Short mmCIF file of C-alpha atoms in Angstrom, two decimals:
data_model
loop_
_atom_site.label_atom_id
_atom_site.label_comp_id
_atom_site.label_asym_id
_atom_site.label_seq_id
_atom_site.Cartn_x
_atom_site.Cartn_y
_atom_site.Cartn_z
CA MET A 1 -18.94 -97.01 -10.64
CA GLU A 2 -18.59 -95.10 -8.05
CA TRP A 3 -18.15 -91.12 -8.30
CA TYR A 4 -17.16 -90.62 -4.84
CA SER A 5 -15.49 -92.32 -2.24
CA SER A 6 -16.66 -92.48 1.43
CA GLY A 7 -13.44 -92.75 3.37
CA ALA A 8 -12.42 -89.45 1.57
CA ASN A 9 -14.39 -87.69 4.58
CA PRO A 10 -14.60 -84.10 2.96
CA GLN A 11 -15.43 -81.46 5.14
CA TYR A 12 -16.96 -78.55 4.40
CA GLY A 13 -16.42 -76.22 7.57
CA SER A 14 -15.76 -72.60 7.19
CA GLY A 15 -12.08 -73.08 7.01
CA ALA A 16 -12.08 -75.54 3.69
CA TYR A 17 -11.37 -73.28 1.43
CA ALA A 18 -8.69 -70.49 2.07
CA TYR A 19 -8.33 -67.18 0.04
CA SER A 20 -5.12 -65.00 0.18
CA ALA A 21 -5.67 -61.42 1.26
CA PRO A 22 -4.85 -59.05 -1.42
CA PRO A 23 -1.79 -57.25 -1.05
CA THR A 24 -1.70 -54.25 0.95
CA ALA A 25 -0.42 -50.95 0.32
CA SER A 26 2.80 -51.54 2.86
CA GLY A 27 4.08 -54.54 1.24
CA GLY A 28 4.05 -55.80 -2.32
CA TYR A 29 3.61 -53.92 -6.03
CA GLY A 30 0.75 -51.63 -4.79
CA HIS A 31 3.10 -50.04 -2.27
CA GLY A 32 4.06 -46.58 -4.41
CA SER A 33 3.24 -47.66 -7.71
CA PHE A 34 1.70 -44.18 -8.59
CA ASP A 35 3.77 -41.79 -6.11
CA ASP A 36 7.09 -43.07 -8.00
CA GLU A 37 5.79 -42.29 -11.68
CA PRO A 38 6.93 -38.95 -13.16
CA PRO A 39 4.72 -36.32 -14.09
CA LEU A 40 3.20 -36.61 -17.29
CA LEU A 41 5.11 -33.57 -18.78
CA GLU A 42 8.46 -34.71 -17.81
CA GLU A 43 7.50 -38.40 -19.35
CA LEU A 44 6.60 -36.36 -22.91
CA GLY A 45 9.72 -34.40 -22.73
CA ILE A 46 7.90 -30.88 -21.85
CA ASP A 47 10.24 -28.85 -19.29
CA ILE A 48 7.96 -25.78 -18.84
CA GLY A 49 10.82 -24.07 -16.76
CA ALA A 50 12.99 -24.52 -19.71
CA ILE A 51 10.57 -22.93 -22.27
CA LEU A 52 10.11 -20.31 -20.03
CA ARG A 53 13.74 -19.55 -19.75
CA SER A 54 14.23 -19.77 -23.70
CA THR A 55 11.31 -17.62 -23.93
CA LYS A 56 12.34 -14.88 -21.84
CA ALA A 57 15.51 -14.86 -23.57
CA ILE A 58 14.03 -14.96 -26.97
CA LEU A 59 11.75 -12.43 -26.24
CA LEU A 60 14.67 -10.00 -24.47
CA HIS A 61 17.15 -10.74 -27.43
CA GLN A 62 19.39 -12.38 -24.93
CA MET A 63 21.45 -14.58 -27.85
CA ARG A 64 24.13 -15.36 -25.17
CA SER A 65 21.62 -17.22 -22.76
CA PRO A 66 22.56 -20.38 -22.04
CA ALA A 67 18.86 -21.15 -22.23
CA LEU A 68 18.94 -21.08 -26.34
CA ASP A 69 21.90 -23.96 -25.82
CA ALA A 70 19.13 -26.96 -26.43
CA LEU A 71 15.67 -26.04 -27.25
CA ASP A 72 13.07 -28.58 -26.93
CA PHE A 73 10.68 -29.80 -29.53
CA GLY A 74 7.62 -29.52 -27.12
CA GLY A 75 8.39 -25.82 -26.63
CA ALA A 76 8.44 -25.35 -30.52
CA LEU A 77 4.98 -27.53 -30.60
CA VAL A 78 3.25 -25.72 -28.00
CA PHE A 79 3.73 -22.40 -29.78
CA LEU A 80 2.89 -23.68 -33.45
CA LEU A 81 -0.61 -24.54 -31.56
CA ALA A 82 -0.76 -21.23 -29.90
CA LEU A 83 -0.26 -19.08 -32.99
CA GLY A 84 -2.78 -21.77 -34.63
CA GLY A 85 -5.14 -20.89 -31.48
CA LEU A 86 -4.66 -17.06 -32.19
CA HIS A 87 -6.04 -17.50 -35.62
CA LEU A 88 -8.86 -19.42 -34.79
CA LEU A 89 -9.75 -16.72 -32.87
CA MET A 90 -9.72 -14.41 -35.81
CA GLY A 91 -12.25 -16.76 -37.39
CA ARG A 92 -9.28 -18.58 -39.47
CA VAL A 93 -8.78 -22.17 -39.27
CA HIS A 94 -4.83 -23.21 -39.85
CA PHE A 95 -3.84 -25.49 -37.65
CA GLY A 96 -2.81 -27.76 -40.52
CA VAL A 97 -1.18 -24.74 -42.65
CA ILE A 98 0.83 -24.13 -40.06
CA LEU A 99 1.93 -27.59 -38.98
CA GLY A 100 2.86 -28.23 -42.88
CA TRP A 101 4.64 -24.85 -43.67
CA SER A 102 6.90 -25.42 -40.13
CA VAL A 103 7.92 -28.56 -41.30
CA ALA A 104 8.97 -27.54 -44.86
CA GLN A 105 10.60 -24.78 -44.30
CA SER A 106 12.27 -26.20 -41.30
CA VAL A 107 13.64 -28.78 -44.06
CA VAL A 108 14.53 -25.54 -46.69
CA VAL A 109 16.52 -23.91 -43.64
CA TYR A 110 18.23 -26.98 -42.66
CA PHE A 111 19.16 -27.57 -46.17
CA VAL A 112 20.38 -24.09 -46.54
CA ALA A 113 22.38 -24.01 -43.46
CA ASN A 114 24.11 -26.88 -43.75
CA GLN A 115 24.91 -26.06 -47.29
CA VAL A 116 26.38 -22.48 -45.99
CA ALA A 117 27.97 -24.68 -43.36
CA SER A 118 29.97 -26.80 -45.87
CA ASN A 119 31.10 -24.05 -47.77
CA ASP A 120 32.81 -22.28 -44.70
CA GLY A 121 35.78 -24.59 -45.17
CA SER A 122 36.12 -24.82 -41.11
CA GLY A 123 35.06 -28.31 -41.04
CA GLN A 124 32.21 -27.70 -38.57
CA ARG A 125 29.51 -29.11 -38.78
CA GLY A 126 26.13 -27.46 -39.77
CA LEU A 127 22.55 -28.48 -37.66
CA ASP A 128 20.21 -31.40 -37.49
CA LEU A 129 16.97 -31.24 -38.80
CA TYR A 130 15.71 -31.45 -35.06
CA SER A 131 17.30 -28.02 -34.17
CA CYS A 132 16.27 -26.32 -37.34
CA CYS A 133 12.46 -27.47 -36.35
CA CYS A 134 13.03 -26.36 -32.82
CA VAL A 135 14.13 -22.80 -33.87
CA THR A 136 11.07 -22.64 -36.58
CA GLY A 137 8.96 -23.19 -33.22
CA TYR A 138 10.88 -21.05 -30.66
CA GLY A 139 10.87 -18.06 -33.65
CA MET A 140 7.31 -17.89 -33.86
CA VAL A 141 7.39 -16.12 -29.96
CA PRO A 142 7.37 -12.37 -31.44
CA LEU A 143 4.63 -13.20 -34.45
CA ILE A 144 2.62 -14.90 -31.20
CA LEU A 145 2.25 -11.50 -29.76
CA VAL A 146 1.73 -9.81 -32.78
CA ASN A 147 -1.02 -11.82 -33.65
CA LEU A 148 -2.57 -11.52 -29.96
CA ALA A 149 -2.18 -7.47 -31.01
CA LEU A 150 -3.90 -8.24 -34.20
CA LEU A 151 -6.88 -9.17 -32.16
CA LEU A 152 -7.65 -5.69 -31.26
CA VAL A 153 -6.25 -3.57 -34.26
CA PRO A 154 -8.93 -3.42 -36.94
CA ARG A 155 -7.64 -4.57 -40.66
CA GLY A 156 -5.44 -2.18 -42.53
CA PRO A 157 -2.35 -0.72 -42.85
CA ALA A 158 -1.73 -0.64 -39.28
CA SER A 159 -2.10 -4.45 -39.21
CA VAL A 160 0.35 -4.92 -42.33
CA ALA A 161 2.87 -3.11 -40.44
CA LEU A 162 2.49 -4.90 -37.41
CA SER A 163 2.64 -8.01 -39.08
CA ALA A 164 6.06 -6.72 -41.20
CA ALA A 165 7.55 -5.99 -38.29
CA GLY A 166 6.69 -9.05 -36.57
CA ALA A 167 8.14 -11.23 -39.14
CA LEU A 168 11.24 -9.21 -39.16
CA TRP A 169 11.75 -9.70 -35.72
CA SER A 170 10.93 -13.66 -35.50
CA ALA A 171 13.37 -13.70 -38.84
CA LEU A 172 16.20 -11.66 -36.93
CA THR A 173 15.60 -13.66 -33.66
CA ALA A 174 15.72 -16.96 -35.73
CA ALA A 175 18.89 -16.18 -37.67
CA LYS A 176 21.04 -15.70 -34.53
CA VAL A 177 20.18 -18.53 -32.88
CA LEU A 178 20.90 -20.94 -35.91
CA ALA A 179 24.20 -18.88 -35.77
CA ARG A 180 24.58 -19.77 -32.13
CA MET A 181 23.80 -22.98 -32.37
CA SER A 182 26.47 -23.72 -35.47
CA PRO A 183 29.54 -21.46 -35.27
CA ALA A 184 29.99 -22.45 -39.12
CA LEU A 185 27.18 -20.36 -39.45
CA GLN A 186 28.43 -17.23 -37.18
CA ASP A 187 29.83 -15.19 -40.47
CA ALA A 188 26.85 -16.10 -42.64
CA ARG A 189 23.72 -15.07 -40.06
CA TRP A 190 22.75 -12.26 -42.74
CA LEU A 191 22.58 -15.24 -45.16
CA MET A 192 20.51 -16.91 -42.95
CA LEU A 193 18.07 -14.00 -42.63
CA TYR A 194 16.63 -14.42 -46.00
CA PRO A 195 15.45 -17.86 -45.62
CA CYS A 196 14.19 -17.03 -42.45
CA THR A 197 11.97 -13.86 -43.52
CA LEU A 198 10.68 -15.65 -46.48
CA MET A 199 9.48 -18.19 -43.63
CA TYR A 200 7.80 -16.01 -41.07
CA GLY A 201 6.71 -13.51 -43.70
CA SER A 202 4.54 -16.53 -44.72
CA PHE A 203 3.04 -16.46 -41.33
CA ALA A 204 2.31 -12.97 -40.85
CA LEU A 205 0.66 -13.05 -44.20
CA LEU A 206 -1.74 -15.42 -42.88
CA GLY A 207 -2.54 -13.44 -39.87
CA VAL A 208 -3.18 -10.53 -41.90
CA TYR A 209 -5.30 -11.90 -44.59
#
């Protein structure tokens, strides 16, 4: 049995094996693979500029601002986490409570808003659940300022009054934003103020007690 053929004349020189050079940055798939990637916040759908414009419109009560036409869920989630962070500075871990209550109360607001819109008789559509969740999160902005002040105010009648004012401010803002998003709610904004007051009042109680 022959294991090799002597006529094959194998050569074991330096050029016997050829290795292809790896692709360089100037050609091939390696060029611009990271430079062309969009920023992480853009991939997550978080627009910092839009969040700041919407926050300014809510704080200044500019209900005609085009920044309130399309609120994003990323900003709403940021404000919910900010409220939970302020509670954490007060010595209370309420992240799960805040997120859970926000979802449940957004469903309630969604149900009430669509019931009111269906009884309007104009045939205009109500709101979807996504928009209600966004309004719930952005409506937390006044409460965030109140909880920031509660870090410096001792617990007592002053903190209770401050929390009540913040809850009313948030509820009024949310009711007006809901009415702006759905024309069917224009004449029922004061009716929408009732569930919004209950919603933000519960969050205000978390910051006081």
